PDB file of C-alpha atoms in Angstrom:
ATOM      1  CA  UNK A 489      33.127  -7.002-179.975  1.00 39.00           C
ATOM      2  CA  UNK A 490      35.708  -9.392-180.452  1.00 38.00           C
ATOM      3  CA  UNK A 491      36.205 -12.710-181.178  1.00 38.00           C
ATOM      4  CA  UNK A 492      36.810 -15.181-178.510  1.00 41.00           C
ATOM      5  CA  UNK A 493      39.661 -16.680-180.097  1.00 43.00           C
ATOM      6  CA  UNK A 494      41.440 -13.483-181.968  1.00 44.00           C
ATOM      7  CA  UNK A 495      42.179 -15.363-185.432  1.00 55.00           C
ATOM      8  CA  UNK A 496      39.785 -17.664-185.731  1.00 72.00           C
ATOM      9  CA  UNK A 497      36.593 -16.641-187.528  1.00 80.00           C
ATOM     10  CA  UNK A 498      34.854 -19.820-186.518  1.00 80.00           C
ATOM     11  CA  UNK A 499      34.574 -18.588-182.941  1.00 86.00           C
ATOM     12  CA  UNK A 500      32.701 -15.411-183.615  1.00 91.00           C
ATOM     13  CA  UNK A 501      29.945 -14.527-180.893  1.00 92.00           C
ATOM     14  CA  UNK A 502      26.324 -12.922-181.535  1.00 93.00           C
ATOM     15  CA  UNK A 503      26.573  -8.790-181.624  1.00 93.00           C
ATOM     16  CA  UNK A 504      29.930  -8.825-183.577  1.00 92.00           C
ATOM     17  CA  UNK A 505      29.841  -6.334-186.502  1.00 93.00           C
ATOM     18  CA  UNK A 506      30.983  -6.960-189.723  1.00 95.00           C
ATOM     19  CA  UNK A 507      30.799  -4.387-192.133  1.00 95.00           C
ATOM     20  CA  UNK A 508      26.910  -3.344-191.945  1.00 96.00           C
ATOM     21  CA  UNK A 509      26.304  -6.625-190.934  1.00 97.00           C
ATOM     22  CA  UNK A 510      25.636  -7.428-187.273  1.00 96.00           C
ATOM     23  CA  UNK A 511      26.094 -11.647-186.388  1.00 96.00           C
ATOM     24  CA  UNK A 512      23.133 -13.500-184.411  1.00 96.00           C
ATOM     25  CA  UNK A 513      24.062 -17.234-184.544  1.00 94.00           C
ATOM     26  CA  UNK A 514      26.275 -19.260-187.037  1.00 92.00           C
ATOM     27  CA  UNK A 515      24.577 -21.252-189.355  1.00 89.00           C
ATOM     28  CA  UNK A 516      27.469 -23.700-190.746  1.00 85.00           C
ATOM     29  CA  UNK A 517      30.386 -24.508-192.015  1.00 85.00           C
ATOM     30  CA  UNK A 518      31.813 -25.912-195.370  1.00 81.00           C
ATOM     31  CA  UNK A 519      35.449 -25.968-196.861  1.00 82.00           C
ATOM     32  CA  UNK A 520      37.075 -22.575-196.911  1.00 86.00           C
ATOM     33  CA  UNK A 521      33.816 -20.578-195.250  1.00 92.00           C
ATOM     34  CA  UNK A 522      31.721 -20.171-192.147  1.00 94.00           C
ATOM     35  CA  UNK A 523      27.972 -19.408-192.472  1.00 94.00           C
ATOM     36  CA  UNK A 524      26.600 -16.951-190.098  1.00 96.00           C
ATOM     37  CA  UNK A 525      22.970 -15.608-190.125  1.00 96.00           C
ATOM     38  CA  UNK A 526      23.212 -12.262-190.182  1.00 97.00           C
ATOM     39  CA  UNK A 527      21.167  -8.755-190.079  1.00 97.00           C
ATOM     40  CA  UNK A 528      21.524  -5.566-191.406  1.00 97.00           C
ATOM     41  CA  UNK A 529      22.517  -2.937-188.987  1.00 96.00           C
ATOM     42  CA  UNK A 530      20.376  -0.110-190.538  1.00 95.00           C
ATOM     43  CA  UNK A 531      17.642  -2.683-191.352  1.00 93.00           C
ATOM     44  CA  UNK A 532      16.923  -5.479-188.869  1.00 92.00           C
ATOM     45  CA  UNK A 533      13.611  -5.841-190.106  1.00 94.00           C
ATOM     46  CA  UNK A 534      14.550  -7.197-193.759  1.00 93.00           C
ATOM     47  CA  UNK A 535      15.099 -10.212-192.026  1.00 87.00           C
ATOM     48  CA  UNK A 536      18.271 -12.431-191.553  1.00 96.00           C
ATOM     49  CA  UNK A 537      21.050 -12.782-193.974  1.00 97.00           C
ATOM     50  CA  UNK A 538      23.401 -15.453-194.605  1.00 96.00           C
ATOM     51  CA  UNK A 539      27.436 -13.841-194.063  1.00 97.00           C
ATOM     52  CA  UNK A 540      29.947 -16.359-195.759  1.00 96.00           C
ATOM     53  CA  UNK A 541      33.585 -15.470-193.710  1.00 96.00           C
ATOM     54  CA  UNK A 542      36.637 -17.040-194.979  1.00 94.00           C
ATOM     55  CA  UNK A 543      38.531 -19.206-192.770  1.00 91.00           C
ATOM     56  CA  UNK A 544      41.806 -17.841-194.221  1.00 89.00           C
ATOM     57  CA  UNK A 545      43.137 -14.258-193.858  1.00 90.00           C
ATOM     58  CA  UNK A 546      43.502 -13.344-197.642  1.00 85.00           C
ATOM     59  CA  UNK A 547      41.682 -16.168-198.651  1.00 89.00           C
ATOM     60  CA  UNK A 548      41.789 -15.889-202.594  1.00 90.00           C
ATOM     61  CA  UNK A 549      38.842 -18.098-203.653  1.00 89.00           C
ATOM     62  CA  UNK A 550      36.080 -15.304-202.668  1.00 91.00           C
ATOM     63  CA  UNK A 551      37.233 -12.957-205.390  1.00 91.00           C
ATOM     64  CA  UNK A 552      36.005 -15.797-208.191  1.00 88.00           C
ATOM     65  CA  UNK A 553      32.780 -16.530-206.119  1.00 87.00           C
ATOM     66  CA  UNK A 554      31.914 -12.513-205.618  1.00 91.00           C
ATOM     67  CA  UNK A 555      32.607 -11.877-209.715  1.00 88.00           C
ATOM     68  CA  UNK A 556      30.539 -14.653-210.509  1.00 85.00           C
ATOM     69  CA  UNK A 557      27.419 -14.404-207.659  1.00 86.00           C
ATOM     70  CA  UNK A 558      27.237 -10.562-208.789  1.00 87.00           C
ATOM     71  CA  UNK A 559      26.602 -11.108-212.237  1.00 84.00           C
ATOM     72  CA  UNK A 560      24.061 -14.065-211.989  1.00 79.00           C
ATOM     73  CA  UNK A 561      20.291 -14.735-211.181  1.00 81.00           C
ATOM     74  CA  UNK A 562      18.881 -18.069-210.646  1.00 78.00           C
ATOM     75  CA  UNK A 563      16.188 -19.441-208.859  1.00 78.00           C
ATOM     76  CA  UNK A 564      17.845 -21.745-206.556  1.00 75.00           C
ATOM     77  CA  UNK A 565      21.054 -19.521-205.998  1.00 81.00           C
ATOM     78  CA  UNK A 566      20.950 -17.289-203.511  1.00 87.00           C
ATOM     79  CA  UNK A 567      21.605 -13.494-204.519  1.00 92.00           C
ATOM     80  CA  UNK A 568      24.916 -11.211-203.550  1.00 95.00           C
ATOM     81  CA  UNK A 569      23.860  -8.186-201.465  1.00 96.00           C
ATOM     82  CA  UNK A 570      27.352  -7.644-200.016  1.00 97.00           C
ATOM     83  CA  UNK A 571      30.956  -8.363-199.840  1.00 97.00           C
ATOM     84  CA  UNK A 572      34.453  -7.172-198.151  1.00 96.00           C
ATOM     85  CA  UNK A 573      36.712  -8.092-195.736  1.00 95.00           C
ATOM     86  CA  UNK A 574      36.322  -8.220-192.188  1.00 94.00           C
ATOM     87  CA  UNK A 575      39.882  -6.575-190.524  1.00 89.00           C
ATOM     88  CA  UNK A 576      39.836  -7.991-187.089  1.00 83.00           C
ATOM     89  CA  UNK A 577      41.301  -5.907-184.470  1.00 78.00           C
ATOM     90  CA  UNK A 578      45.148  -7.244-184.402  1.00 83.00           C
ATOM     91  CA  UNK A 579      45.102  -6.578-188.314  1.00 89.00           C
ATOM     92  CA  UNK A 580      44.230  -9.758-190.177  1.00 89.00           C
ATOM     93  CA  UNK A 581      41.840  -9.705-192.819  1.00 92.00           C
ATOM     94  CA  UNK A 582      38.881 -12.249-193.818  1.00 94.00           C
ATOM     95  CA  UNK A 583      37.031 -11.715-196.994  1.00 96.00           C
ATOM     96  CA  UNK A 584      33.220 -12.277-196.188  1.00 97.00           C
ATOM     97  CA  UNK A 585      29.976 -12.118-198.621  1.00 96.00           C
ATOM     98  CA  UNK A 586      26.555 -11.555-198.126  1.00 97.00           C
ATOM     99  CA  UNK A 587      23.990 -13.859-199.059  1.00 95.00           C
ATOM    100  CA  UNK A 588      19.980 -14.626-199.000  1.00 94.00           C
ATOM    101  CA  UNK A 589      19.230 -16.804-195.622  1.00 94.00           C
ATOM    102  CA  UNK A 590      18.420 -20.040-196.582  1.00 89.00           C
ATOM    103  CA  UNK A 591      15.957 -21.961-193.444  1.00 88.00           C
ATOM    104  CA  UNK A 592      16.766 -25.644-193.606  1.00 84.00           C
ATOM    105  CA  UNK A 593      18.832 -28.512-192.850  1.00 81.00           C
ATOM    106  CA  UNK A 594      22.061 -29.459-193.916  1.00 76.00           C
ATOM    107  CA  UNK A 595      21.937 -31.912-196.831  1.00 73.00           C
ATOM    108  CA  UNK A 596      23.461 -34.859-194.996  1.00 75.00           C
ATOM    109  CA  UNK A 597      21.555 -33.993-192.064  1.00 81.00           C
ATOM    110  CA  UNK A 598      17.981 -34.371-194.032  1.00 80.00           C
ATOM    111  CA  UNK A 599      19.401 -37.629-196.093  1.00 79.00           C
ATOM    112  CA  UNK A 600      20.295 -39.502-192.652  1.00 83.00           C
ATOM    113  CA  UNK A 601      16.823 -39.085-191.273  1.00 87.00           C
ATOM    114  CA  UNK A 602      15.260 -40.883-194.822  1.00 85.00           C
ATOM    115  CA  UNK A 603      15.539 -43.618-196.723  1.00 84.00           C
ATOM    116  CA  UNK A 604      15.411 -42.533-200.104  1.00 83.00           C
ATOM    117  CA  UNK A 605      15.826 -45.102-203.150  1.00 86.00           C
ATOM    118  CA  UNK A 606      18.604 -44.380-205.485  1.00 85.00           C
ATOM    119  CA  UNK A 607      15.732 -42.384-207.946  1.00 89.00           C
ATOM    120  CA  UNK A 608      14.601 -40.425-204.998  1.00 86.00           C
ATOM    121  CA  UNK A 609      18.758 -39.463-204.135  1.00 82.00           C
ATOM    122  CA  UNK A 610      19.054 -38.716-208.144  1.00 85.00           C
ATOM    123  CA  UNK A 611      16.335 -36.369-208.614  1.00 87.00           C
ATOM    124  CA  UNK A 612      17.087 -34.370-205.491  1.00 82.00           C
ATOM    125  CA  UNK A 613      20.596 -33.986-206.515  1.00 82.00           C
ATOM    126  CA  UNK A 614      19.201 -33.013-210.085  1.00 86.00           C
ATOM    127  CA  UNK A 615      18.325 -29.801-208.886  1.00 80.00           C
ATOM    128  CA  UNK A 616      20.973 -28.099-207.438  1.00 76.00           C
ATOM    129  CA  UNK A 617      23.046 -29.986-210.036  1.00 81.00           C
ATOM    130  CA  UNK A 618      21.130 -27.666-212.778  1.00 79.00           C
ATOM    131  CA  UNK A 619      21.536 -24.516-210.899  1.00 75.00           C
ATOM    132  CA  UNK A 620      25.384 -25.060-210.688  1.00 74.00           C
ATOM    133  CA  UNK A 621      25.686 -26.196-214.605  1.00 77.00           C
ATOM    134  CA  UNK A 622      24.050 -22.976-215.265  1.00 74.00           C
ATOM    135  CA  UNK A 623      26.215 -20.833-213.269  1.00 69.00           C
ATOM    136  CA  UNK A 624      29.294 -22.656-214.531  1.00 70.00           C
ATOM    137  CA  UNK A 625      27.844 -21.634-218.118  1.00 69.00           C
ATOM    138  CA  UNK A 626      28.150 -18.042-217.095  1.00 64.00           C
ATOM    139  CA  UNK A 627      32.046 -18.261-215.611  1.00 56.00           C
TER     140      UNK A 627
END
């Protein structure tokens, strides 16, 4: 299945296969990746997947992030199951990884809806803070 808009990875519609991976929604969106929930072809039933496509043909920066994620465990980072590149039909290719689903809200998303003191804002960002010291430690 293609994508409605041939180069842009943003614009990719439930049922398109990547890899073993087949897309049912898009999750997100962040600097240099799109987040799209995901299942595996041969195993819906594990349950959905989070597929991390660059934005970029060729996009260098998932090399780093696919070294690092396969070597490392941590509670609140999700694991590496997968990772290629995605050749779309006219030739470009998209480096993607594969990721544990993650149900929630967008940070800034949860934030707006509160009013949280400046302790309450410091000890949630504590945690995710501690997760990425410790896989910085490991790079």
């Amino acid at each position: 299945m293609l994508a409605s808009s041939p180069r842009d990875p943003a614009a990719l519609p439930p049922g398109t296969v990547i890899g073993s991976w087949r897309v049912l929604g898009q999750g997100g969106q962040g600097g240099y990746g799109i987040i799209y929930k995901v299942e595996k072809i041969a195993c819906p039933e594990a349950g959905p997947f989070a597929l991390k496509l660059a934005q970029y043909p060729i996009d260098p920066r998932f090399e780093p992030e696919v070294a690092l994620l396969s070597r490392y465990r941590h509670p609140r980072v999700p694991r590496l199951y997968d990772h290629g590149s995605w050749v779309h039909p006219d030739g470009v290719s998209f480096p993607y990884l594969v990721m544990d689903w993650i149900e929630g809200v967008p940070l800034y998303a949860w934030a707006a809806r509160r009013r949280l003191s400046s302790r309450q804002v410091l000890r949630l960002l504590a945690q995710p803070a501690r997760a990425l010291e410790s896989l910085h430690g490991v790079s």
